[in-house]
Amino acid sequence: MRIALLGAGTVGAAVARLAARRPALKIEIAGAFVRDASRARDGVPRLTANAFDLLDDATVDVVVEVLGGEEPARSLMLAAFERGKHVVTANKMALATHWAELQAAARVAKRELRYEASVGGAMPIIATLRELAGTKVVSLRGILNGTTNFILTKMEDDATFFEDALGAAQRAGYTEADASMDLDGFDPAYKLAICVATIERRPFDPGLVRRESVRGVSRDRLADARRRAKRLRYVAAADFGAKAVKARVGLEEVDEGSILAAPRGPENAAEIATADAGTIQLRGPGAGGEATATAILGDVLALASRR
Ligand SMILES: NC(=O)c1ccc[n+]([C@@H]2O[C@H](COP(=O)([O-])OP(=O)(O)OC[C@H]3O[C@@H](n4cnc5c(N)ncnc54)[C@H](OP(=O)(O)O)[C@@H]3O)[C@@H](O)[C@H]2O)c1
């Protein structure tokens, strides 16, 4: 498979590194679209500040979108479908916000839009949800934002204040450029909307996810939960009723021995309750360049196996 990278930052550069490290996968990088094409990146043979240099390259099979943000990501994914390319994206914001338009473009082009990396990093939650198509998902509860989990578990472990734990998350490079994405729940709301859309096979507006901010959570509240054998966590949850889906992101007390209490630092976890298959649990690295890149390469290889 020959892939073009839209973006060669934390995730895009890791995709190039992993592809070079594992030649048996036969994934070839055609080049990358970046802002600063004068700065070399390992494993990327051709850098361009004009995305159409790559989108118009007939030898490219798959476009991997790892730019982030709504634009130009949305327009370039649409342009990729118009040119008959498959698209793999890690971009929860563009995908959740423009789900219907992107899926329609893929259908018209008879190409695939794959997005495992957009939720849960290396934790294969989208694949799992797809495999559960034979039953009814009753509820989904997850720790889908690594930054807020890092903050809460740091406050718990070190008895630090919220602001200090946030500072540590920023120094470790875990926070988005816009801190509100994590702290006010936009990021997990986008991810939850993508999960709901995957389960229901229809668009789900991320604006319908009720959000409670994690800002200013106190050490006392965490300690109080702990005394009662609970843990305070930032949970993204969806309940699938007969008529409607209720979705929310907010602080919730979970049992100390539960899968949602287990992730430390930026890890993610999810618990999917089904009507016929009991409860499925997942836990794994929710972010990080290489972990996220494995999910992207998995999607690329799934496309390769269909050729
Ligand atoms: N980082 C993670 O752990 C993680 C995990 C899961 C999902 N994701 C998702 O993956 C995507 C990429 O994240 P990232 O952490 O790799 O971001 P990043 O490090 O900021 O990299 C973004 C890349 O896109 C390029 N870029 C951005 N805007 C551009 C524009 N307007 N024109 C041309 N190039 C542009 C940048 O070019 P320059 O290099 O020249 O600046 C850079 O190479 C996001 O959607 C993010 O939500 C990230």
GROMACS .gro file of C-alpha atoms and ligand atoms in nm:
model
  355
    1MET     CA    1   0.000   0.000   0.000
    2ARG     CA    2   0.125   0.347  -0.082
    3ILE     CA    3   0.006   0.608   0.160
    4ALA     CA    4   0.014   0.985   0.167
    5LEU     CA    5   0.029   1.153   0.507
    6LEU     CA    6  -0.168   1.470   0.568
    7GLY     CA    7   0.034   1.586   0.870
    8ALA     CA    8   0.366   1.459   1.004
    9GLY     CA    9   0.348   1.570   1.367
   10THR     CA   10   0.334   1.340   1.672
   11VAL     CA   11   0.113   1.079   1.503
   12GLY     CA   12   0.209   1.126   1.135
   13ALA     CA   13   0.584   1.101   1.206
   14ALA     CA   14   0.519   0.788   1.417
   15VAL     CA   15   0.330   0.629   1.124
   16ALA     CA   16   0.636   0.688   0.902
   17ARG     CA   17   0.874   0.551   1.169
   18LEU     CA   18   0.665   0.236   1.228
   19ALA     CA   19   0.624   0.170   0.855
   20ALA     CA   20   1.003   0.193   0.815
   21ARG     CA   21   1.063  -0.032   1.118
   22ARG     CA   22   0.829  -0.304   0.986
   23PRO     CA   23   0.910  -0.351   0.614
   24ALA     CA   24   0.714  -0.681   0.611
   25LEU     CA   25   0.396  -0.474   0.631
   26LYS     CA   26   0.476  -0.336   0.281
   27ILE     CA   27   0.347   0.010   0.361
   28GLU     CA   28   0.525   0.274   0.157
   29ILE     CA   29   0.510   0.644   0.241
   30ALA     CA   30   0.467   0.859  -0.070
   31GLY     CA   31   0.514   1.184   0.121
   32ALA     CA   32   0.359   1.419   0.373
   33PHE     CA   33   0.168   1.746   0.362
   34VAL     CA   34   0.289   1.977   0.641
   35ARG     CA   35   0.300   2.347   0.724
   36ASP     CA   36   0.679   2.364   0.731
   37ALA     CA   37   0.810   2.157   0.440
   38SER     CA   38   1.168   2.277   0.501
   39ARG     CA   39   1.193   2.071   0.825
   40ALA     CA   40   1.294   1.710   0.744
   41ARG     CA   41   1.107   1.418   0.907
   42ASP     CA   42   1.249   1.064   0.942
   43GLY     CA   43   1.106   0.812   0.699
   44VAL     CA   44   0.920   1.073   0.489
   45PRO     CA   45   1.073   1.096   0.140
   46ARG     CA   46   0.880   1.397   0.015
   47LEU     CA   47   0.746   1.695   0.210
   48THR     CA   48   0.508   1.945   0.059
   49ALA     CA   49   0.306   2.245   0.171
   50ASN     CA   50   0.060   2.174  -0.113
   51ALA     CA   51  -0.167   1.879  -0.026
   52PHE     CA   52  -0.270   1.836  -0.390
   53ASP     CA   53   0.085   1.730  -0.483
   54LEU     CA   54  -0.005   1.409  -0.294
   55LEU     CA   55  -0.383   1.390  -0.351
   56ASP     CA   56  -0.328   1.408  -0.729
   57ASP     CA   57  -0.058   1.139  -0.719
   58ALA     CA   58  -0.213   0.837  -0.896
   59THR     CA   59   0.024   0.596  -0.717
   60VAL     CA   60  -0.125   0.680  -0.376
   61ASP     CA   61  -0.385   0.427  -0.252
   62VAL     CA   62  -0.467   0.564   0.093
   63VAL     CA   63  -0.467   0.913   0.240
   64VAL     CA   64  -0.391   0.920   0.613
   65GLU     CA   65  -0.529   1.237   0.771
   66VAL     CA   66  -0.341   1.331   1.090
   67LEU     CA   67  -0.362   1.710   1.073
   68GLY     CA   68  -0.616   1.765   1.352
   69GLY     CA   69  -0.885   2.035   1.362
   70GLU     CA   70  -1.181   2.080   1.129
   71GLU     CA   71  -1.018   2.255   0.837
   72PRO     CA   72  -0.836   2.192   0.609
   73ALA     CA   73  -0.880   1.829   0.732
   74ARG     CA   74  -1.247   1.801   0.625
   75SER     CA   75  -1.196   1.952   0.276
   76LEU     CA   76  -0.886   1.742   0.210
   77MET     CA   77  -1.059   1.417   0.311
   78LEU     CA   78  -1.345   1.505   0.072
   79ALA     CA   79  -1.089   1.583  -0.200
   80ALA     CA   80  -0.919   1.247  -0.138
   81PHE     CA   81  -1.248   1.059  -0.190
   82GLU     CA   82  -1.315   1.260  -0.509
   83ARG     CA   83  -0.981   1.131  -0.636
   84GLY     CA   84  -1.068   0.769  -0.554
   85LYS     CA   85  -0.847   0.730  -0.246
   86HIS     CA   86  -0.938   0.549   0.076
   87VAL     CA   87  -0.911   0.767   0.386
   88VAL     CA   88  -0.780   0.674   0.731
   89THR     CA   89  -0.814   0.942   0.999
   90ALA     CA   90  -0.724   0.995   1.365
   91ASN     CA   91  -0.919   1.322   1.377
   92LYS     CA   92  -1.214   1.291   1.617
   93MET     CA   93  -1.312   1.655   1.582
   94ALA     CA   94  -1.348   1.658   1.202
   95LEU     CA   95  -1.503   1.312   1.196
   96ALA     CA   96  -1.760   1.367   1.473
   97THR     CA   97  -1.857   1.708   1.339
   98HIS     CA   98  -1.880   1.612   0.969
   99TRP     CA   99  -1.974   1.244   0.998
  100ALA     CA  100  -2.264   1.244   0.750
  101GLU     CA  101  -2.080   1.442   0.483
  102LEU     CA  102  -1.762   1.231   0.505
  103GLN     CA  103  -1.948   0.897   0.506
  104ALA     CA  104  -2.158   1.011   0.208
  105ALA     CA  105  -1.844   1.109   0.015
  106ALA     CA  106  -1.691   0.767   0.086
  107ARG     CA  107  -2.009   0.594  -0.034
  108VAL     CA  108  -2.024   0.797  -0.356
  109ALA     CA  109  -1.656   0.726  -0.427
  110LYS     CA  110  -1.699   0.356  -0.332
  111ARG     CA  111  -1.404   0.397  -0.099
  112GLU     CA  112  -1.364   0.340   0.275
  113LEU     CA  113  -1.337   0.584   0.562
  114ARG     CA  114  -1.159   0.415   0.853
  115TYR     CA  115  -1.104   0.580   1.192
  116GLU     CA  116  -0.984   0.336   1.461
  117ALA     CA  117  -0.723   0.587   1.583
  118SER     CA  118  -0.981   0.860   1.642
  119VAL     CA  119  -1.106   0.694   1.964
  120GLY     CA  120  -0.899   0.524   2.234
  121GLY     CA  121  -0.555   0.540   2.067
  122ALA     CA  122  -0.430   0.181   2.042
  123MET     CA  123  -0.731   0.039   2.230
  124PRO     CA  124  -0.934  -0.128   1.950
  125ILE     CA  125  -1.274   0.008   2.045
  126ILE     CA  126  -1.410   0.080   1.695
  127ALA     CA  127  -1.321  -0.271   1.573
  128THR     CA  128  -1.487  -0.414   1.885
  129LEU     CA  129  -1.805  -0.212   1.830
  130ARG     CA  130  -1.819  -0.327   1.468
  131GLU     CA  131  -1.781  -0.691   1.577
  132LEU     CA  132  -2.077  -0.646   1.811
  133ALA     CA  133  -2.316  -0.572   1.523
  134GLY     CA  134  -2.487  -0.907   1.587
  135THR     CA  135  -2.623  -0.800   1.924
  136LYS     CA  136  -2.769  -0.483   2.073
  137VAL     CA  137  -2.536  -0.259   2.265
  138VAL     CA  138  -2.721  -0.153   2.578
  139SER     CA  139  -2.463   0.089   2.717
  140LEU     CA  140  -2.109   0.209   2.664
  141ARG     CA  141  -1.903   0.362   2.945
  142GLY     CA  142  -1.547   0.469   2.891
  143ILE     CA  143  -1.244   0.662   3.004
  144LEU     CA  144  -1.183   0.816   2.662
  145ASN     CA  145  -0.972   1.119   2.752
  146GLY     CA  146  -0.619   1.043   2.868
  147THR     CA  147  -0.541   1.397   2.984
  148THR     CA  148  -0.821   1.418   3.240
  149ASN     CA  149  -0.747   1.065   3.358
  150PHE     CA  150  -0.383   1.165   3.405
  151ILE     CA  151  -0.496   1.468   3.610
  152LEU     CA  152  -0.737   1.271   3.831
  153THR     CA  153  -0.498   0.980   3.897
  154LYS     CA  154  -0.209   1.224   3.965
  155MET     CA  155  -0.425   1.413   4.216
  156GLU     CA  156  -0.512   1.080   4.377
  157ASP     CA  157  -0.156   0.939   4.386
  158ASP     CA  158   0.030   1.256   4.487
  159ALA     CA  159  -0.247   1.439   4.675
  160THR     CA  160  -0.182   1.739   4.449
  161PHE     CA  161  -0.421   2.023   4.359
  162PHE     CA  162  -0.603   2.030   4.024
  163GLU     CA  163  -0.388   2.318   3.892
  164ASP     CA  164  -0.063   2.135   3.978
  165ALA     CA  165  -0.179   1.812   3.814
  166LEU     CA  166  -0.288   2.012   3.506
  167GLY     CA  167   0.060   2.172   3.495
  168ALA     CA  168   0.220   1.826   3.507
  169ALA     CA  169  -0.007   1.708   3.222
  170GLN     CA  170   0.094   2.012   3.016
  171ARG     CA  171   0.465   1.958   3.084
  172ALA     CA  172   0.431   1.591   2.982
  173GLY     CA  173   0.272   1.703   2.651
  174TYR     CA  174  -0.062   1.534   2.721
  175THR     CA  175  -0.287   1.839   2.678
  176GLU     CA  176  -0.437   1.965   2.353
  177ALA     CA  177  -0.328   2.314   2.239
  178ASP     CA  178  -0.675   2.431   2.350
  179ALA     CA  179  -0.705   2.300   2.710
  180SER     CA  180  -1.084   2.333   2.694
  181MET     CA  181  -1.096   2.037   2.453
  182ASP     CA  182  -0.993   1.808   2.737
  183LEU     CA  183  -1.108   1.990   3.051
  184ASP     CA  184  -1.457   2.084   2.931
  185GLY     CA  185  -1.518   1.744   2.775
  186PHE     CA  186  -1.526   1.831   2.404
  187ASP     CA  187  -1.265   1.566   2.318
  188PRO     CA  188  -1.444   1.274   2.492
  189ALA     CA  189  -1.778   1.403   2.358
  190TYR     CA  190  -1.644   1.380   2.000
  191LYS     CA  191  -1.514   1.029   2.070
  192LEU     CA  192  -1.841   0.920   2.229
  193ALA     CA  193  -2.038   1.059   1.932
  194ILE     CA  194  -1.815   0.854   1.697
  195CYS     CA  195  -1.881   0.539   1.904
  196VAL     CA  196  -2.257   0.600   1.904
  197ALA     CA  197  -2.256   0.666   1.527
  198THR     CA  198  -2.059   0.344   1.474
  199ILE     CA  199  -2.302   0.140   1.684
  200GLU     CA  200  -2.616   0.299   1.542
  201ARG     CA  201  -2.485   0.337   1.187
  202ARG     CA  202  -2.619   0.690   1.166
  203PRO     CA  203  -2.477   1.033   1.243
  204PHE     CA  204  -2.483   1.136   1.609
  205ASP     CA  205  -2.441   1.508   1.675
  206PRO     CA  206  -2.162   1.560   1.936
  207GLY     CA  207  -2.364   1.862   2.054
  208LEU     CA  208  -2.615   1.613   2.197
  209VAL     CA  209  -2.357   1.485   2.446
  210ARG     CA  210  -2.420   1.654   2.784
  211ARG     CA  211  -2.087   1.779   2.916
  212GLU     CA  212  -1.971   1.857   3.269
  213SER     CA  213  -1.629   2.022   3.306
  214VAL     CA  214  -1.357   1.858   3.515
  215ARG     CA  215  -1.210   2.200   3.606
  216GLY     CA  216  -1.154   2.272   3.971
  217VAL     CA  217  -1.229   1.920   4.099
  218SER     CA  218  -1.110   1.911   4.460
  219ARG     CA  219  -0.871   1.677   4.638
  220ASP     CA  220  -1.135   1.638   4.907
  221ARG     CA  221  -1.387   1.502   4.658
  222LEU     CA  222  -1.136   1.244   4.534
  223ALA     CA  223  -1.037   1.147   4.889
  224ASP     CA  224  -1.401   1.121   4.997
  225ALA     CA  225  -1.478   0.881   4.711
  226ARG     CA  226  -1.171   0.677   4.800
  227ARG     CA  227  -1.282   0.636   5.161
  228ARG     CA  228  -1.598   0.471   5.028
  229ALA     CA  229  -1.400   0.228   4.803
  230LYS     CA  230  -1.485   0.439   4.498
  231ARG     CA  231  -1.278   0.634   4.247
  232LEU     CA  232  -1.376   0.964   4.089
  233ARG     CA  233  -1.332   0.937   3.712
  234TYR     CA  234  -1.417   1.143   3.401
  235VAL     CA  235  -1.657   0.905   3.231
  236ALA     CA  236  -1.807   0.920   2.881
  237ALA     CA  237  -2.130   0.721   2.881
  238ALA     CA  238  -2.409   0.638   2.638
  239ASP     CA  239  -2.730   0.452   2.717
  240PHE     CA  240  -2.914   0.308   2.420
  241GLY     CA  241  -3.287   0.327   2.493
  242ALA     CA  242  -3.565   0.198   2.270
  243LYS     CA  243  -3.625   0.545   2.126
  244ALA     CA  244  -3.324   0.761   2.205
  245VAL     CA  245  -2.959   0.755   2.302
  246LYS     CA  246  -2.864   0.946   2.618
  247ALA     CA  247  -2.499   1.051   2.608
  248ARG     CA  248  -2.296   1.238   2.868
  249VAL     CA  249  -1.941   1.317   2.979
  250GLY     CA  250  -1.875   1.403   3.340
  251LEU     CA  251  -1.730   1.317   3.679
  252GLU     CA  252  -1.864   0.992   3.814
  253GLU     CA  253  -1.781   0.764   4.105
  254VAL     CA  254  -1.689   0.413   3.989
  255ASP     CA  255  -1.609   0.104   4.201
  256GLU     CA  256  -1.238   0.085   4.291
  257GLY     CA  257  -1.204  -0.265   4.142
  258SER     CA  258  -1.383  -0.180   3.815
  259ILE     CA  259  -1.226  -0.152   3.469
  260LEU     CA  260  -1.302   0.222   3.462
  261ALA     CA  261  -1.099   0.276   3.781
  262ALA     CA  262  -0.804   0.076   3.645
  263PRO     CA  263  -0.638   0.310   3.388
  264ARG     CA  264  -0.346   0.508   3.527
  265GLY     CA  265  -0.222   0.830   3.370
  266PRO     CA  266  -0.319   0.870   3.005
  267GLU     CA  267  -0.455   0.517   2.964
  268ASN     CA  268  -0.809   0.455   2.836
  269ALA     CA  269  -1.070   0.190   2.918
  270ALA     CA  270  -1.419   0.096   2.806
  271GLU     CA  271  -1.700  -0.128   2.916
  272ILE     CA  272  -1.963  -0.226   2.662
  273ALA     CA  273  -2.280  -0.392   2.794
  274THR     CA  274  -2.473  -0.593   2.535
  275ALA     CA  275  -2.812  -0.765   2.525
  276ASP     CA  276  -2.678  -1.108   2.420
  277ALA     CA  277  -2.303  -1.117   2.477
  278GLY     CA  278  -2.262  -0.995   2.834
  279THR     CA  279  -2.017  -0.716   2.904
  280ILE     CA  280  -1.699  -0.660   2.703
  281GLN     CA  281  -1.409  -0.474   2.858
  282LEU     CA  282  -1.113  -0.300   2.696
  283ARG     CA  283  -0.811  -0.117   2.839
  284GLY     CA  284  -0.501   0.023   2.672
  285PRO     CA  285  -0.284   0.320   2.572
  286GLY     CA  286  -0.526   0.598   2.481
  287ALA     CA  287  -0.274   0.830   2.319
  288GLY     CA  288   0.088   0.872   2.218
  289GLY     CA  289   0.237   0.884   1.871
  290GLU     CA  290   0.337   0.520   1.824
  291ALA     CA  291   0.035   0.368   2.002
  292THR     CA  292  -0.197   0.577   1.785
  293ALA     CA  293   0.009   0.496   1.474
  294THR     CA  294  -0.050   0.123   1.527
  295ALA     CA  295  -0.425   0.182   1.501
  296ILE     CA  296  -0.367   0.373   1.176
  297LEU     CA  297  -0.147   0.101   1.029
  298GLY     CA  298  -0.411  -0.156   1.129
  299ASP     CA  299  -0.667   0.037   0.924
  300VAL     CA  300  -0.429   0.065   0.627
  301LEU     CA  301  -0.362  -0.311   0.639
  302ALA     CA  302  -0.737  -0.384   0.656
  303LEU     CA  303  -0.770  -0.192   0.328
  304ALA     CA  304  -0.473  -0.378   0.179
  305SER     CA  305  -0.628  -0.715   0.261
  306ARG     CA  306  -0.934  -0.624   0.053
  307ARG     CA  307  -0.748  -0.544  -0.266
  308LIG     N1  308  -0.109   1.286   1.969
  308LIG     C1  309  -0.183   1.185   2.009
  308LIG     O1  310  -0.148   1.111   2.103
  308LIG     C2  311  -0.311   1.152   1.939
  308LIG     C3  312  -0.385   1.038   1.976
  308LIG     C4  313  -0.502   1.005   1.906
  308LIG     C5  314  -0.546   1.089   1.805
  308LIG     N2  315  -0.475   1.202   1.773
  308LIG     C6  316  -0.525   1.286   1.664
  308LIG     O2  317  -0.433   1.281   1.557
  308LIG     C7  318  -0.433   1.404   1.485
  308LIG     C8  319  -0.290   1.457   1.478
  308LIG     O3  320  -0.242   1.479   1.609
  308LIG     P1  321  -0.087   1.511   1.637
  308LIG     O4  322  -0.071   1.501   1.786
  308LIG     O5  323  -0.001   1.431   1.549
  308LIG     O6  324  -0.081   1.665   1.595
  308LIG     P2  325   0.051   1.754   1.570
  308LIG     O7  326   0.168   1.693   1.637
  308LIG     O8  327   0.012   1.894   1.601
  308LIG     O9  328   0.076   1.741   1.412
  308LIG     C9  329  -0.004   1.802   1.317
  308LIG    C10  330   0.064   1.791   1.180
  308LIG    O10  331  -0.024   1.846   1.084
  308LIG    C11  332   0.042   1.952   1.014
  308LIG     N3  333  -0.058   2.057   0.994
  308LIG    C12  334  -0.150   2.101   1.082
  308LIG     N4  335  -0.227   2.196   1.026
  308LIG    C13  336  -0.181   2.212   0.898
  308LIG    C14  337  -0.219   2.296   0.791
  308LIG     N5  338  -0.318   2.385   0.803
  308LIG     N6  339  -0.149   2.285   0.675
  308LIG    C15  340  -0.047   2.197   0.664
  308LIG     N7  341  -0.008   2.113   0.763
  308LIG    C16  342  -0.073   2.123   0.879
  308LIG    C17  343   0.158   1.997   1.101
  308LIG    O11  344   0.261   2.049   1.017
  308LIG     P3  345   0.404   2.101   1.079
  308LIG    O12  346   0.471   1.976   1.130
  308LIG    O13  347   0.478   2.161   0.966
  308LIG    O14  348   0.365   2.196   1.188
  308LIG    C18  349   0.196   1.865   1.170
  308LIG    O15  350   0.285   1.793   1.089
  308LIG    C19  351  -0.532   1.493   1.558
  308LIG    O16  352  -0.658   1.485   1.497
  308LIG    C20  353  -0.538   1.433   1.698
  308LIG    O17  354  -0.660   1.459   1.764
  308LIG    C21  355  -0.358   1.235   1.837
   0.00000   0.00000   0.00000
